[in-house]
mmCIF file of C-alpha atoms in Angstrom:
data_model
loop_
_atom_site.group_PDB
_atom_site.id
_atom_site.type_symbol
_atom_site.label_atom_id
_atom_site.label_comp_id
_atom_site.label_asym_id
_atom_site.label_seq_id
_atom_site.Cartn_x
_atom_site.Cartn_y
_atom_site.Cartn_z
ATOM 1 C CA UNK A 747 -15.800 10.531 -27.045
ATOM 2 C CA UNK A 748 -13.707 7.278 -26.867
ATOM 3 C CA UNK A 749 -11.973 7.488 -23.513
ATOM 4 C CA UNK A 750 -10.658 3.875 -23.490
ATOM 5 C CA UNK A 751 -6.825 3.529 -23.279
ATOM 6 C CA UNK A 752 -4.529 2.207 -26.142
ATOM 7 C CA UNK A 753 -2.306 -0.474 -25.756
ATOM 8 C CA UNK A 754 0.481 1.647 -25.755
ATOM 9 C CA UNK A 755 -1.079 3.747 -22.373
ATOM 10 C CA UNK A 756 -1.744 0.242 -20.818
ATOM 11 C CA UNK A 757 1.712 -0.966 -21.406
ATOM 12 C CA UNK A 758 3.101 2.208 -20.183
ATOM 13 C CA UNK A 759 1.033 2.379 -16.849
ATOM 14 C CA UNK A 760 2.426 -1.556 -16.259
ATOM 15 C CA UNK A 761 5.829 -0.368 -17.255
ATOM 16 C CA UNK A 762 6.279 3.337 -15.218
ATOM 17 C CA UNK A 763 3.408 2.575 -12.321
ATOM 18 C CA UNK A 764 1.526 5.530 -13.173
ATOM 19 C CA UNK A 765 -0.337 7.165 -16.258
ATOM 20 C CA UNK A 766 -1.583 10.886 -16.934
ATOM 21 C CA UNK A 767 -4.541 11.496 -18.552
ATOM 22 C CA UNK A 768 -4.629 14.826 -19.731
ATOM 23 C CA UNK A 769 -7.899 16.830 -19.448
ATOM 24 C CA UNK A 770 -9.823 14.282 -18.846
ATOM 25 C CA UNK A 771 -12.318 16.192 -16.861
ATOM 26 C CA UNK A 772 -13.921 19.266 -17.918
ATOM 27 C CA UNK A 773 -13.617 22.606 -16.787
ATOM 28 C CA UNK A 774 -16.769 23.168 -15.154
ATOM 29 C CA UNK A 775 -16.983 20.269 -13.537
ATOM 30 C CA UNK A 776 -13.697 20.990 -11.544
ATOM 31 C CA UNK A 777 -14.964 24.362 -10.997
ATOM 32 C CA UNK A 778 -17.845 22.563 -8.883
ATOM 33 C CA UNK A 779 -15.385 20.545 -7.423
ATOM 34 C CA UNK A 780 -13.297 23.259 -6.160
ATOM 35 C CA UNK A 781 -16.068 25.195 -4.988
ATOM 36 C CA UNK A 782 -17.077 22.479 -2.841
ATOM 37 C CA UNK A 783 -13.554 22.067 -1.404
ATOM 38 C CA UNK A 784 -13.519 25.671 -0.404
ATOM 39 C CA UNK A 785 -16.568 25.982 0.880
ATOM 40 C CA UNK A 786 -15.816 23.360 3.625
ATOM 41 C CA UNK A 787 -12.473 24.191 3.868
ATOM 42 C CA UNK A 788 -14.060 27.599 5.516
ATOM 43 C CA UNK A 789 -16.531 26.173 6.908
ATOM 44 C CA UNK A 790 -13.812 23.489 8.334
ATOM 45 C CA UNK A 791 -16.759 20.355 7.740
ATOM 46 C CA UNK A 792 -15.946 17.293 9.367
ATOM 47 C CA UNK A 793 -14.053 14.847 9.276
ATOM 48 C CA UNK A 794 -10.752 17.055 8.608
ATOM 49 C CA UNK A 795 -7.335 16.091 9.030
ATOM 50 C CA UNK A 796 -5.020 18.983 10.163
ATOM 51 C CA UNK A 797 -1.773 19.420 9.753
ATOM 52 C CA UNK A 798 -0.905 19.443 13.085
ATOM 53 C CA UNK A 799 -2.485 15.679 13.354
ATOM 54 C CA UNK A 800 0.113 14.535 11.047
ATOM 55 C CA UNK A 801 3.391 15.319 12.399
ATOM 56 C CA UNK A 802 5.263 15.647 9.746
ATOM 57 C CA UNK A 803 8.720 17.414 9.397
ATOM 58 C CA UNK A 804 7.881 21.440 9.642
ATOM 59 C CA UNK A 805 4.244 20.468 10.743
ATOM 60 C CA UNK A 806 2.370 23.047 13.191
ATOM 61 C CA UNK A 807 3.566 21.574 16.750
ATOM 62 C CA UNK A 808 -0.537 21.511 17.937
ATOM 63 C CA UNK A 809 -3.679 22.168 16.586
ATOM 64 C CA UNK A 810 -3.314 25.072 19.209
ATOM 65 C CA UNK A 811 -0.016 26.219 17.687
ATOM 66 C CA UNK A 812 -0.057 28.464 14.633
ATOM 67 C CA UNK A 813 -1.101 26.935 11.881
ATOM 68 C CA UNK A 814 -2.583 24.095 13.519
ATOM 69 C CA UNK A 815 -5.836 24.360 12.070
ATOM 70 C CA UNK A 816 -4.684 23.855 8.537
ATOM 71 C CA UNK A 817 -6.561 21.466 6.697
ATOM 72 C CA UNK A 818 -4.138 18.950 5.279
ATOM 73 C CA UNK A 819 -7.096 16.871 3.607
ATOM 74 C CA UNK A 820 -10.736 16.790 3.594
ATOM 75 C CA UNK A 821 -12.055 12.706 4.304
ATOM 76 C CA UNK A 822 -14.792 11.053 3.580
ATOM 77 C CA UNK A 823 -15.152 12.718 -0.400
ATOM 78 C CA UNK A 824 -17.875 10.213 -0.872
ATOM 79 C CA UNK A 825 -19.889 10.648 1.914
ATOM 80 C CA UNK A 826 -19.220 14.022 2.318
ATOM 81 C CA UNK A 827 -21.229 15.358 -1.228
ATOM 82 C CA UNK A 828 -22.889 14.217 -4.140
ATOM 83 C CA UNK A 829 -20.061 15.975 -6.653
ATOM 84 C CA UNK A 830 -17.535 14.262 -5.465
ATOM 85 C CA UNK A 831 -19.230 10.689 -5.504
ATOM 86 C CA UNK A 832 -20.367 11.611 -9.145
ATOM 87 C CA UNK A 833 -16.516 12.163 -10.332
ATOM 88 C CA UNK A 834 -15.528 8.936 -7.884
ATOM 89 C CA UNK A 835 -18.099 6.911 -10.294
ATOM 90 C CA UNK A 836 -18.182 8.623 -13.895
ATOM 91 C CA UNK A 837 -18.699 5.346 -15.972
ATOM 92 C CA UNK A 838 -15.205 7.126 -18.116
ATOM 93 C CA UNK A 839 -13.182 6.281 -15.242
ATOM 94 C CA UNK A 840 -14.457 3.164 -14.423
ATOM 95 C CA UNK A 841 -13.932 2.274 -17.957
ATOM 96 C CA UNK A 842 -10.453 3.046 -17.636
ATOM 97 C CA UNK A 843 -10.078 1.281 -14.372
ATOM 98 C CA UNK A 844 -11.381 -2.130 -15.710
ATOM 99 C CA UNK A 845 -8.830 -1.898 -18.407
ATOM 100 C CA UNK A 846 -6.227 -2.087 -16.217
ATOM 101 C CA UNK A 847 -7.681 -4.418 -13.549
ATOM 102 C CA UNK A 848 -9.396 -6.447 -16.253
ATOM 103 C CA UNK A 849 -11.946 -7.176 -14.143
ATOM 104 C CA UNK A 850 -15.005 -5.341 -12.531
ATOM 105 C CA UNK A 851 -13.743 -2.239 -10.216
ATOM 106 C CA UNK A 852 -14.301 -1.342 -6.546
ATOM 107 C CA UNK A 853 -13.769 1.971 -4.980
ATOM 108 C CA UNK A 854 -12.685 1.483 -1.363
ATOM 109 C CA UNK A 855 -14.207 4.120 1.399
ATOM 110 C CA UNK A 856 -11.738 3.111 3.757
ATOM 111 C CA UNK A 857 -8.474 4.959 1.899
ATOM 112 C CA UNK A 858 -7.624 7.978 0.606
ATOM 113 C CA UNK A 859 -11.713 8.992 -0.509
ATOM 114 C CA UNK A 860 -10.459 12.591 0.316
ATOM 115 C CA UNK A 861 -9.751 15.807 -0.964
ATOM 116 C CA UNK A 862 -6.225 16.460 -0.193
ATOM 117 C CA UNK A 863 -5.229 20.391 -0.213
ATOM 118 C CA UNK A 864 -1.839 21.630 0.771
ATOM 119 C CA UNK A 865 -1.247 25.546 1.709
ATOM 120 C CA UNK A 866 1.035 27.749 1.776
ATOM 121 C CA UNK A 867 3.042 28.124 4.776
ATOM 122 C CA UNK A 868 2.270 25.256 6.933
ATOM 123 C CA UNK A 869 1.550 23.288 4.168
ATOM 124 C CA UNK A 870 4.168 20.006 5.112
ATOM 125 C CA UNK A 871 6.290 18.281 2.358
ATOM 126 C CA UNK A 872 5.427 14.104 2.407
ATOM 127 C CA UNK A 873 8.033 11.986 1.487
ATOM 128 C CA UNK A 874 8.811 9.237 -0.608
ATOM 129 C CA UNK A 875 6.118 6.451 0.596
ATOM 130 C CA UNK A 876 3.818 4.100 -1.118
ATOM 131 C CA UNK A 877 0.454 3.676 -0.751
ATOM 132 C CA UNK A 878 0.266 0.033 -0.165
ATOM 133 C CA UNK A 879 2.162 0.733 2.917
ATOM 134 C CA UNK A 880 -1.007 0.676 5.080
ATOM 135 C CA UNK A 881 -3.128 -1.164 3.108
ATOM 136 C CA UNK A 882 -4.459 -4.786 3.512
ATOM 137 C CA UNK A 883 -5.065 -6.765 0.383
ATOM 138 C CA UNK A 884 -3.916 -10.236 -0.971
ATOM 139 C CA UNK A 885 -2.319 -8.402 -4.092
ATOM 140 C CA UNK A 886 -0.574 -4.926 -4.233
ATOM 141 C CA UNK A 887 -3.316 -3.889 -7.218
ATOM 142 C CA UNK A 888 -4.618 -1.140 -6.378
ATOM 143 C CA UNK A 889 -4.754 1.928 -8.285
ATOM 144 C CA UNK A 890 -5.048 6.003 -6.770
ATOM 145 C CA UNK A 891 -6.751 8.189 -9.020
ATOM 146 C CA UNK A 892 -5.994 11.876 -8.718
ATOM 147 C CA UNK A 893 -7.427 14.786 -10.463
ATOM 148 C CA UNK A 894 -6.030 18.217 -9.961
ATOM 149 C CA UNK A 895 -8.602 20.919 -9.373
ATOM 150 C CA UNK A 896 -5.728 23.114 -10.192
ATOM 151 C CA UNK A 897 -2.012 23.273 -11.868
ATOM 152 C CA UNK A 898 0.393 21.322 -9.814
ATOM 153 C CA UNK A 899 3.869 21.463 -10.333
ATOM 154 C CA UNK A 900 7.132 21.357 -8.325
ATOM 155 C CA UNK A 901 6.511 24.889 -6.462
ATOM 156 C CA UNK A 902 3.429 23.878 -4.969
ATOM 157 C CA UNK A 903 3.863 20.876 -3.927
ATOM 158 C CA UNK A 904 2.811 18.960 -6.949
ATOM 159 C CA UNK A 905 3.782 14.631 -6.888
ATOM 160 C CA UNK A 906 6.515 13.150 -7.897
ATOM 161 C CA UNK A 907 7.442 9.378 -8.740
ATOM 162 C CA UNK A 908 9.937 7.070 -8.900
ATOM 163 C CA UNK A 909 9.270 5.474 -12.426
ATOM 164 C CA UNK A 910 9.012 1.839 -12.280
ATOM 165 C CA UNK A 911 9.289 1.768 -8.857
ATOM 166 C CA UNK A 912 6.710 -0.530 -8.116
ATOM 167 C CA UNK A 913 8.391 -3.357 -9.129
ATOM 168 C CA UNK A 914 11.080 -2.728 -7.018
ATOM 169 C CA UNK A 915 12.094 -5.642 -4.182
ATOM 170 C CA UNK A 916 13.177 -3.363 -1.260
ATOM 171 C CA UNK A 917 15.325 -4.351 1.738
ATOM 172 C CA UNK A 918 14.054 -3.754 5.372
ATOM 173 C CA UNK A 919 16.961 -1.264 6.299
ATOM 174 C CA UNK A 920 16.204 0.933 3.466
ATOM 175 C CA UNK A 921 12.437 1.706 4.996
ATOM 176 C CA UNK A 922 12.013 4.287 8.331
ATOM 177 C CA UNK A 923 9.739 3.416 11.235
ATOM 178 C CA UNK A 924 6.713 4.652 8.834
ATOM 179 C CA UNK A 925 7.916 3.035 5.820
ATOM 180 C CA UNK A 926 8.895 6.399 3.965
ATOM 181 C CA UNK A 927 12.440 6.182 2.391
ATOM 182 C CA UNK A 928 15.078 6.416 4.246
ATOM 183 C CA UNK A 929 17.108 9.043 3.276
ATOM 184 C CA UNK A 930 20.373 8.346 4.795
ATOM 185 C CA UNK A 931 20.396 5.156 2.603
ATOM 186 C CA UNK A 932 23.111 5.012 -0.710
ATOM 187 C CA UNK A 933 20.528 2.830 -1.777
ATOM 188 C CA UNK A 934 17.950 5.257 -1.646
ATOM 189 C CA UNK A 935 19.668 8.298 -2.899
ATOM 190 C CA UNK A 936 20.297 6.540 -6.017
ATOM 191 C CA UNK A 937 16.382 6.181 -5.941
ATOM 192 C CA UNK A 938 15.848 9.506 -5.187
ATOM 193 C CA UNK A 939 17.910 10.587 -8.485
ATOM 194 C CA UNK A 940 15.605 8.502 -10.460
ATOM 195 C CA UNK A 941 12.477 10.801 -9.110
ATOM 196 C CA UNK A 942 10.477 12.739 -11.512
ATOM 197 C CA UNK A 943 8.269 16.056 -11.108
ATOM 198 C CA UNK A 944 4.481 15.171 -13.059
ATOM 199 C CA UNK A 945 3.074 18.628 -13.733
ATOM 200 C CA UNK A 946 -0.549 18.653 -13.921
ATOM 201 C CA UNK A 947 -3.407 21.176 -14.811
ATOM 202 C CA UNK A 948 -6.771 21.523 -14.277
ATOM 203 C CA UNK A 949 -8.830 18.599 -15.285
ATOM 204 C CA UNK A 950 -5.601 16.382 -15.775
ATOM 205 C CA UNK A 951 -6.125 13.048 -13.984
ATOM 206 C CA UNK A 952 -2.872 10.962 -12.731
ATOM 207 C CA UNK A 953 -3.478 7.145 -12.086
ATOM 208 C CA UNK A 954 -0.576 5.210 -10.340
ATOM 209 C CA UNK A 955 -0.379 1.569 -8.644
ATOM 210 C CA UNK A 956 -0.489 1.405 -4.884
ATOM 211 C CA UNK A 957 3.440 0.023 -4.656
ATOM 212 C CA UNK A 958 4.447 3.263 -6.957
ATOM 213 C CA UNK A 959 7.065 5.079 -4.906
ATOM 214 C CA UNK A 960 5.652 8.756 -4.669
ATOM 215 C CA UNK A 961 6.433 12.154 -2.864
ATOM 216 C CA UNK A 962 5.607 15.521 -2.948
ATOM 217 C CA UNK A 963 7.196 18.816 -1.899
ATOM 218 C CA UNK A 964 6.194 22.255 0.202
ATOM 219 C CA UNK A 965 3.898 25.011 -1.137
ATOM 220 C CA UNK A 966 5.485 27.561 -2.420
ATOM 221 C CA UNK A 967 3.285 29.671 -3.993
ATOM 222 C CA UNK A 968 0.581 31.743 -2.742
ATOM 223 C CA UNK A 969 -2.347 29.576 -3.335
ATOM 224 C CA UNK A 970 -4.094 26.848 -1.905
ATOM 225 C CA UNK A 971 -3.632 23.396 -4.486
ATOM 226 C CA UNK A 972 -6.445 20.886 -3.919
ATOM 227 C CA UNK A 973 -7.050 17.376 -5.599
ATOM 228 C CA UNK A 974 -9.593 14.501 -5.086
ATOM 229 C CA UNK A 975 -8.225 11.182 -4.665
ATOM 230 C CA UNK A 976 -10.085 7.952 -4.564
ATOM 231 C CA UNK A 977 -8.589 4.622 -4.512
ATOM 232 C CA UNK A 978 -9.441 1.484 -6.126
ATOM 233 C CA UNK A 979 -8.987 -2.257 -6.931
ATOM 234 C CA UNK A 980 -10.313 -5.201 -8.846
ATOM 235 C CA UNK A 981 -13.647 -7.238 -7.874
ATOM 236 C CA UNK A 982 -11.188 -10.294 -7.004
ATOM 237 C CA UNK A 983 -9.294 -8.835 -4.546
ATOM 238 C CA UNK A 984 -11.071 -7.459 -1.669
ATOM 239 C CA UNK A 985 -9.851 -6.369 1.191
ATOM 240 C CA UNK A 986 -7.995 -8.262 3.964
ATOM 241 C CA UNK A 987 -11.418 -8.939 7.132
ATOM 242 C CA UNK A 988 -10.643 -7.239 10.181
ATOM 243 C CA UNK A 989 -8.080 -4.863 8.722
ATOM 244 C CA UNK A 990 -8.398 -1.037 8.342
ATOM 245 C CA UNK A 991 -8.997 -1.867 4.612
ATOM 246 C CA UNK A 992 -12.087 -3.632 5.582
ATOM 247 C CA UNK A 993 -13.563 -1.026 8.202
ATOM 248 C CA UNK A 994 -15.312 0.743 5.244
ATOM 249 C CA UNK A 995 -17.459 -0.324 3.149
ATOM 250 C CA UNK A 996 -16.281 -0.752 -0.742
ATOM 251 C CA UNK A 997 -18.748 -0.587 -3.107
ATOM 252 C CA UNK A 998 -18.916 -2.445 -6.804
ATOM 253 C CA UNK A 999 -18.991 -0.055 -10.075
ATOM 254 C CA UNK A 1000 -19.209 -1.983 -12.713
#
């Protein structure tokens, strides 16, 4: 199966920041996936990040505190087993990935390379941020690949972006201590109005650039939502030395 994007999806991820790819992973393979996740959701594997840990608005006040022990994501994906390494490294992705970079492609260990899962309940909304935010590199290229083990959609917390956003040339004021959004901004409510819901199913894979303004809501439903996200970026521009983004090791693909 050709699996290489048209000119139309290239111009479209340069134009909105982001691109689905719709069930571009099969079935059983996200079925392995998920049963992975689970199984070291209960058997709470290291390294997890709780809830609790992140403080977020409506986040359990201690990992002591009811609902503290919610997993918010599971890190190290690569590291942590061989089926998620294999889907960080299908040569279909990668293929995809050098399209847009036009270059060879890197995955970086030292962001995202997680399994993020929100839950019901004390599963915390994240606001509008961008990845870049916390990421060293010469050139805001990088690109997050998600793939939903799952449907995600507005009630469970599924993403939402601000198309074309990451071409946007942001004052400080507009920007919080964290660099979320502020939301008390005019600015940024018009912003905000410009957001878009991205419903995904099983096997659908979302790629969007590291300046792409992004968000996602609460859990609503009754079910635990999990996705693997790696992050990546072109041979050329590697990572920033003694920065976070250079604590991990990034290894070549292609």
């Amino acid at each position: 199966m050709n699996t290489l994007l048209s000119a139309a999806q290239i111009d479209s991820f340069r134009h909105d920041g982001f691109l689905l790819l719709k069930a571009f992973v099969p079935e059983p393979t996200c079925d392995e996936l998920l049963h992975v996740t689970q199984e070291h959701i209960r058997q709470a594997i290291a390294p997890l990040e709780y809830e609790a840990e992140v403080g977020y608005d409506g986040a359990p006040a201690s990992l002591d505190a009811p609902g503290g022990r919610t997993a918010r994501r599971l890190r190290a994906a690569w590291q942590r087993d061989e089926h998620f390494q294999r889907w960080g490294s299908d040569p279909a992705l990668v293929a995809v990935l050098h399209q847009l970079f036009e270059e060879p492609v890197c995955v970086t260990l030292a962001h995202h390379n997680c399994v993020m899962t929100k839950h019901p309940t004390f599963g915390t909304a994240t606001g509008w941020h961008r990845d870049i935010r916390y990421w060293s590199f010469p050139r805001n290229e990088l690109i997050s690949v998600w793939l939903a083990l799952g449907p995600e959609n507005a009630d469970n917390g599924g993403l939402h972006f601000i198309p074309g956003s990451h071409k946007l040339q942001l004052q400080p004021e507009q920007m919080d201590e964290l660099d979320f959004l502020r939301p008390d901004v005019a600015a940024n409510q018009a912003l905000f109005a410009q957001g878009i819901s991205l419903p995904l199913e099983q096997g659908d894979v979302v790629l969007f650039h590291s300046g792409l303004f992004h968000a996602a809501g609460k859990n609503n439903s009754d079910q635990v939502k999990a996705s693997v996200v790696f992050a990546y970026h072109g041979q050329s521009n590697q990572p920033l030395p003694d920065t976070r983004s250079s604590a991990s090791p990034d290894i070549l693909l292609d």
